[in-house]
Short mmCIF file of C-alpha atoms in Angstrom, two decimals:
data_model
loop_
_atom_site.label_atom_id
_atom_site.label_comp_id
_atom_site.label_asym_id
_atom_site.label_seq_id
_atom_site.Cartn_x
_atom_site.Cartn_y
_atom_site.Cartn_z
CA MET A 1 116.97 67.81 84.32
CA SER A 2 119.21 66.44 86.76
CA ASP A 3 121.71 63.77 85.35
CA LYS A 4 122.34 62.09 88.74
CA VAL A 5 121.04 58.63 89.72
CA LEU A 6 121.24 56.95 93.21
CA ILE A 7 121.58 52.99 92.94
CA THR A 8 121.11 50.97 95.95
CA GLY A 9 123.00 47.72 95.91
CA GLY A 10 124.99 49.03 93.25
CA ALA A 11 128.03 46.93 94.39
CA GLY A 12 126.25 43.93 93.69
CA TYR A 13 125.76 41.94 90.47
CA ILE A 14 122.97 43.54 88.62
CA GLY A 15 123.51 47.00 90.45
CA SER A 16 127.18 47.13 89.28
CA HIS A 17 126.27 46.51 85.76
CA THR A 18 123.45 49.22 85.91
CA ALA A 19 126.00 51.76 87.30
CA TRP A 20 128.22 51.23 84.28
CA ALA A 21 125.15 51.47 81.93
CA PHE A 22 124.13 54.80 83.34
CA LEU A 23 127.75 56.06 83.42
CA ASP A 24 128.23 54.86 79.71
CA ARG A 25 125.20 57.09 78.95
CA GLY A 26 126.84 59.94 80.62
CA TYR A 27 125.04 60.07 83.91
CA ARG A 28 126.60 61.00 87.15
CA VAL A 29 126.11 57.80 89.57
CA VAL A 30 126.12 57.44 93.42
CA VAL A 31 126.12 53.92 94.72
CA LEU A 32 124.69 53.13 98.21
CA ASP A 33 125.71 49.57 99.56
CA ASP A 34 126.37 48.07 102.89
CA LEU A 35 128.74 45.47 101.13
CA SER A 36 126.97 42.58 103.10
CA THR A 37 126.71 40.81 99.72
CA GLY A 38 128.26 43.27 97.34
CA PHE A 39 132.01 44.14 96.48
CA GLU A 40 133.55 47.67 96.58
CA SER A 41 135.77 46.31 93.62
CA SER A 42 132.59 46.17 91.64
CA VAL A 43 131.72 49.90 91.97
CA PRO A 44 132.94 51.97 88.92
CA ALA A 45 135.84 54.17 90.00
CA SER A 46 133.84 57.24 88.47
CA ALA A 47 130.91 56.62 90.86
CA ARG A 48 130.68 58.04 94.05
CA PHE A 49 130.31 55.11 96.70
CA VAL A 50 128.59 55.50 99.92
CA ARG A 51 128.64 52.58 102.48
CA THR A 52 125.69 52.45 104.53
CA ARG A 53 122.76 50.10 105.64
CA LEU A 54 119.53 50.48 104.08
CA ASP A 55 117.78 50.25 107.36
CA ASP A 56 119.88 53.23 108.55
CA ILE A 57 117.24 55.36 107.16
CA GLY A 58 118.77 58.52 108.72
CA SER A 59 121.89 58.02 106.76
CA VAL A 60 119.79 57.41 103.64
CA ARG A 61 117.83 60.53 104.21
CA GLU A 62 121.15 62.35 104.32
CA VAL A 63 122.27 61.11 101.25
CA LEU A 64 119.19 61.85 99.34
CA ALA A 65 119.33 65.35 100.75
CA ALA A 66 123.00 65.86 99.71
CA GLU A 67 122.96 64.31 96.14
CA ARG A 68 119.38 65.26 95.11
CA PRO A 69 119.33 62.49 92.48
CA ALA A 70 116.53 62.60 89.83
CA GLY A 71 116.13 58.80 90.13
CA VAL A 72 116.69 56.17 92.56
CA ILE A 73 117.15 52.52 91.10
CA HIS A 74 116.56 50.05 93.94
CA PHE A 75 118.24 46.70 94.03
CA ALA A 76 119.36 46.18 97.47
CA GLY A 77 117.71 43.28 99.18
CA SER A 78 117.89 39.43 99.58
CA THR A 79 117.45 37.11 96.45
CA VAL A 80 117.87 33.48 97.41
CA VAL A 81 114.31 31.37 97.14
CA PRO A 82 115.39 28.47 99.29
CA GLU A 83 116.91 30.74 101.75
CA SER A 84 113.83 32.77 102.03
CA VAL A 85 111.74 29.55 102.83
CA ALA A 86 113.98 28.92 105.62
CA GLU A 87 114.14 32.53 106.84
CA PRO A 88 111.02 34.39 105.84
CA ALA A 89 111.22 37.07 108.64
CA ARG A 90 114.69 38.12 107.16
CA TYR A 91 113.22 38.53 103.65
CA TYR A 92 110.28 40.39 104.82
CA THR A 93 112.57 42.96 106.64
CA ASN A 94 115.28 43.32 104.17
CA ASN A 95 113.14 43.35 100.97
CA THR A 96 109.82 44.94 102.03
CA ALA A 97 109.96 47.01 105.44
CA ASN A 98 113.47 48.57 104.30
CA SER A 99 112.11 49.31 100.90
CA LEU A 100 108.83 51.00 102.54
CA ALA A 101 111.35 53.31 104.29
CA LEU A 102 113.41 54.17 101.31
CA PHE A 103 110.21 54.77 99.08
CA ASP A 104 108.98 57.21 101.91
CA ALA A 105 112.64 58.93 102.18
CA CYS A 106 112.50 59.29 98.44
CA ALA A 107 109.11 60.98 98.43
CA GLU A 108 110.20 63.58 101.15
CA ALA A 109 113.37 64.24 99.28
CA GLY A 110 111.68 65.24 96.13
CA VAL A 111 112.94 62.27 93.80
CA GLY A 112 111.27 62.19 90.63
CA THR A 113 111.58 58.51 89.67
CA VAL A 114 112.09 55.30 91.36
CA ILE A 115 112.81 51.91 89.66
CA PHE A 116 112.25 48.87 91.66
CA SER A 117 114.22 45.63 91.28
CA SER A 118 111.47 42.90 91.07
CA THR A 119 111.26 39.34 89.95
CA ALA A 120 109.29 36.58 88.22
CA ALA A 121 108.93 34.94 91.39
CA VAL A 122 105.65 37.01 92.02
CA TYR A 123 103.87 34.86 89.42
CA GLY A 124 104.44 31.44 91.18
CA ILE A 125 103.54 28.40 89.23
CA THR A 126 103.04 29.89 85.67
CA GLY A 127 102.94 26.61 83.37
CA SER A 128 104.87 26.42 80.15
CA ALA A 129 103.36 29.39 78.10
CA PRO A 130 104.95 32.91 78.22
CA VAL A 131 103.76 34.78 81.09
CA ALA A 132 102.47 38.32 80.80
CA GLU A 133 102.25 41.18 83.28
CA THR A 134 98.51 40.69 83.53
CA ALA A 135 99.03 37.06 84.73
CA PRO A 136 97.72 36.48 88.13
CA THR A 137 100.50 36.76 90.97
CA ALA A 138 100.59 33.90 93.46
CA PRO A 139 104.06 33.72 94.80
CA ILE A 140 105.17 30.22 96.11
CA SER A 141 108.05 31.61 98.41
CA PRO A 142 108.42 34.36 100.68
CA TYR A 143 111.09 35.73 98.40
CA GLY A 144 108.27 36.22 95.82
CA TRP A 145 105.87 37.47 98.43
CA SER A 146 108.41 40.10 99.64
CA LYS A 147 108.77 41.45 96.25
CA LEU A 148 105.15 41.66 95.36
CA PHE A 149 104.15 43.48 98.58
CA THR A 150 107.10 46.05 97.65
CA GLU A 151 105.66 46.57 94.20
CA ARG A 152 102.35 47.39 95.67
CA MET A 153 103.74 49.82 98.22
CA LEU A 154 105.93 51.46 95.36
CA GLN A 155 102.60 52.06 93.30
CA ASP A 156 100.81 53.53 95.90
CA ILE A 157 103.30 55.80 97.46
CA ALA A 158 104.22 57.08 94.08
CA GLN A 159 100.67 57.71 93.11
CA ALA A 160 100.03 59.51 96.32
CA ARG A 161 103.31 61.58 96.41
CA GLY A 162 103.72 62.34 92.84
CA MET A 163 106.67 60.30 91.92
CA SER A 164 106.99 58.15 88.61
CA ALA A 165 107.61 54.47 89.34
CA GLY A 166 109.02 51.64 87.26
CA ILE A 167 108.77 48.06 88.37
CA LEU A 168 110.94 45.61 86.44
CA ARG A 169 110.18 41.88 87.01
CA TYR A 170 113.44 39.94 86.19
CA PHE A 171 113.50 36.48 84.74
CA ASN A 172 116.87 34.54 85.24
CA VAL A 173 119.88 37.01 85.13
CA ALA A 174 123.19 35.69 83.87
CA GLY A 175 126.45 36.61 82.04
CA ALA A 176 128.80 39.26 82.57
CA ASP A 177 129.92 42.77 81.00
CA GLY A 178 131.59 42.24 77.64
CA GLN A 179 134.40 44.37 78.66
CA LEU A 180 135.02 42.45 81.78
CA ARG A 181 134.57 45.75 83.98
CA THR A 182 132.06 43.87 86.36
CA GLY A 183 130.46 40.48 86.75
CA GLN A 184 129.35 38.21 89.35
CA LEU A 185 131.39 37.75 92.47
CA THR A 186 128.49 36.35 94.82
CA ARG A 187 130.08 34.00 97.36
CA GLY A 188 128.18 30.74 97.34
CA ALA A 189 126.25 31.63 94.28
CA THR A 190 123.06 29.63 93.40
CA HIS A 191 122.48 30.78 89.98
CA LEU A 192 122.62 28.16 87.48
CA ILE A 193 124.95 29.70 84.62
CA LYS A 194 127.29 30.97 87.56
CA VAL A 195 127.59 27.70 89.05
CA ALA A 196 128.06 25.88 85.93
CA VAL A 197 131.01 28.09 84.70
CA GLU A 198 132.62 27.96 88.02
CA CYS A 199 132.54 24.22 87.63
CA ALA A 200 133.99 24.52 84.10
CA VAL A 201 137.13 26.57 85.34
CA GLY A 202 137.73 24.32 88.47
CA ALA A 203 136.11 26.49 91.18
CA ARG A 204 133.81 24.08 91.98
CA PRO A 205 133.86 20.26 92.14
CA ALA A 206 130.29 19.63 90.80
CA ILE A 207 126.90 21.19 90.12
CA GLU A 208 123.65 19.72 91.41
CA VAL A 209 120.77 19.38 89.37
CA PHE A 210 117.74 19.97 91.44
CA GLY A 211 115.03 17.53 90.27
CA ASP A 212 114.85 15.57 86.94
CA ASP A 213 111.18 14.68 87.06
CA TYR A 214 109.35 18.04 86.21
CA ASP A 215 106.72 18.28 83.78
CA THR A 216 109.22 19.92 81.27
CA PRO A 217 110.44 18.19 77.87
CA ASP A 218 113.56 16.71 79.45
CA GLY A 219 112.36 16.71 83.12
CA THR A 220 114.49 19.64 84.46
CA CYS A 221 113.36 23.07 85.09
CA VAL A 222 112.92 25.74 82.26
CA ARG A 223 114.14 29.21 82.72
CA ASP A 224 114.17 32.40 80.61
CA PHE A 225 117.61 33.59 80.70
CA ILE A 226 118.45 37.39 80.28
CA HIS A 227 121.89 38.83 79.74
CA VAL A 228 122.82 41.26 82.75
CA SER A 229 124.15 43.86 80.35
CA ASP A 230 120.74 43.85 78.42
CA LEU A 231 119.03 44.19 81.75
CA ALA A 232 120.96 46.98 82.84
CA GLU A 233 120.10 48.83 79.79
CA ALA A 234 116.38 48.28 80.17
CA HIS A 235 117.03 50.27 83.57
CA VAL A 236 118.42 53.16 81.86
CA LEU A 237 115.67 53.25 79.21
CA ALA A 238 113.06 52.91 81.72
CA PHE A 239 114.51 55.77 83.64
CA GLU A 240 114.70 58.03 80.68
CA ARG A 241 110.82 57.07 79.74
CA LEU A 242 109.55 57.82 83.20
CA HIS A 243 111.73 60.74 83.86
CA ALA A 244 110.35 62.44 80.62
CA ASP A 245 106.76 61.07 80.80
CA GLY A 246 106.02 60.39 84.19
CA GLY A 247 103.56 57.79 85.34
CA GLN A 248 104.29 54.22 85.92
CA LEU A 249 105.65 51.29 84.22
CA LEU A 250 105.42 47.44 85.04
CA LEU A 251 107.58 45.35 82.75
CA ASN A 252 108.74 41.81 82.27
CA CYS A 253 112.43 41.45 81.70
CA GLY A 254 113.50 38.33 79.63
CA TYR A 255 113.91 37.24 76.27
CA GLY A 256 110.54 35.11 75.73
CA ARG A 257 112.46 31.83 75.31
CA GLY A 258 113.05 29.22 78.01
CA TYR A 259 116.18 26.98 78.34
CA SER A 260 116.14 23.88 80.43
CA VAL A 261 119.00 23.00 83.27
CA ARG A 262 120.17 20.41 80.87
CA GLN A 263 120.58 22.70 77.88
CA VAL A 264 122.50 25.07 80.02
CA LEU A 265 124.81 22.45 81.14
CA ASP A 266 125.24 21.11 77.51
CA THR A 267 125.98 24.75 76.48
CA VAL A 268 128.53 25.03 79.00
CA THR A 269 130.26 21.71 78.00
CA ALA A 270 130.05 22.82 74.53
CA LEU A 271 132.16 25.91 75.22
CA ALA A 272 134.57 24.75 78.13
CA GLY A 273 134.47 20.90 78.22
CA PRO A 274 132.44 18.34 80.48
CA ILE A 275 131.68 19.34 83.86
CA ALA A 276 130.55 17.02 86.78
CA ALA A 277 126.85 17.02 87.67
CA ARG A 278 124.95 15.04 90.13
CA HIS A 279 121.24 14.96 90.55
CA ALA A 280 119.66 16.01 93.77
CA SER A 281 115.97 16.53 95.16
CA ARG A 282 113.84 19.24 94.27
CA ARG A 283 114.35 22.72 96.11
CA PRO A 284 111.39 24.19 97.75
CA GLY A 285 110.15 27.22 95.96
CA ASP A 286 111.16 26.22 92.35
CA ALA A 287 108.62 26.31 89.65
CA PRO A 288 108.89 23.88 86.74
CA SER A 289 108.83 26.46 84.10
CA VAL A 290 108.94 30.11 84.11
CA VAL A 291 109.25 32.19 80.67
CA ALA A 292 108.35 35.84 79.99
CA ASP A 293 106.18 37.51 77.63
CA THR A 294 108.20 40.61 76.57
CA ARG A 295 105.79 42.40 74.30
CA ALA A 296 105.25 45.06 76.63
CA LEU A 297 108.96 45.74 77.03
CA ARG A 298 109.61 45.73 73.48
CA ASN A 299 106.65 47.97 72.77
CA THR A 300 107.15 50.53 75.46
CA LEU A 301 110.82 50.93 75.40
CA PRO A 302 113.32 51.25 72.60
CA TRP A 303 115.06 48.26 73.93
CA SER A 304 117.41 46.23 71.48
CA PRO A 305 119.00 43.27 73.37
CA ARG A 306 122.48 41.95 72.34
CA TYR A 307 122.78 38.69 73.92
CA THR A 308 119.71 36.81 73.11
CA ASP A 309 121.58 33.63 72.22
CA LEU A 310 122.17 31.31 75.35
CA ARG A 311 125.52 30.51 74.00
CA ASP A 312 126.56 34.12 73.96
CA ILE A 313 125.27 34.55 77.58
CA VAL A 314 127.25 31.60 78.86
CA ALA A 315 130.48 32.76 76.77
CA THR A 316 130.54 36.23 78.71
CA ALA A 317 129.87 34.46 82.08
CA LEU A 318 132.67 31.87 81.31
CA ALA A 319 135.10 34.78 80.12
CA TRP A 320 134.40 36.54 83.44
CA GLU A 321 135.12 33.44 85.45
CA ARG A 322 138.29 32.46 83.76
CA ALA A 323 139.43 36.26 84.41
CA GLN A 324 138.79 35.73 87.87
CA GLN A 325 140.77 32.43 87.99
CA SER A 326 143.78 33.88 86.54
CA ALA A 327 143.72 37.09 88.73
CA ARG A 328 143.56 34.76 91.75
CA PRO A 329 147.27 33.72 92.15
CA ARG A 330 148.42 37.23 91.53
CA LEU A 331 146.25 38.35 94.35
CA ALA A 332 147.47 35.86 96.60
CA GLU A 333 151.01 36.64 95.90
CA SER A 334 150.42 40.45 96.60
CA ALA A 335 148.66 39.53 99.82
#
């Protein structure tokens, strides 16, 4: 079998961790990214990097024809829920229309397996109980709808064209590579743990808590946080399963346990000292509680997560942020 995979969005946060996960397993990796939100410095040196836009489908087809990967791991897209509410057309273009062209190109190029980066946002309002893959899908944001439409397109195209397909629905991704080879560099990040550790190292003055009157134990939103390296490992295992056996997979990726915004801030404080937090109005598109039922993931793949404790997730995010802070003066001096 071919030992090469192509990763779209591989210069981004989750994509770069997944590139490392495949490389660590002995695969050859090609990263395709336009660097609109990603960073070339996040691409592993041993991966081949191709800078191109996903909507330049001619260029994408050329890369697929030249590289002939066994699988495509598709991350490239827009991911900010409130932004999708303000700019829905952008999200349907970036996440849905561009993915349609990519999946068609993969089928034409004879790619055997495609794995798509989806989201728990496809479920909408879920309540406090863990949500399984069989739960109704009723997104409450254009972001969630753009991902749900893309899921269905991949399933239909894969069925018609003889590809195997994996859809991984992420819950809240956080943390950084334990060896600090990569981490989250997103400018103006909105992810809770990222913003909190930026506050802890002085990169931000304060963090806003969007709503404290939700129907949750402490009034703040509850989320299931999954460490990015554990999520990256799930991609490798899903690819290997599909490449060997074919078919389709639809799997939630989380730990099956929720933590509130307040609990996250308390954990950051315990590890790094007090941070400034101020309350703000609810954001559009935020659900009160979203926690994964992960039985399908654990029963389908030989997945053994390493970072299931919130404290461990925060610790790696904090270590990454401290490393970035210490590097900034040296970068400034060399500029």
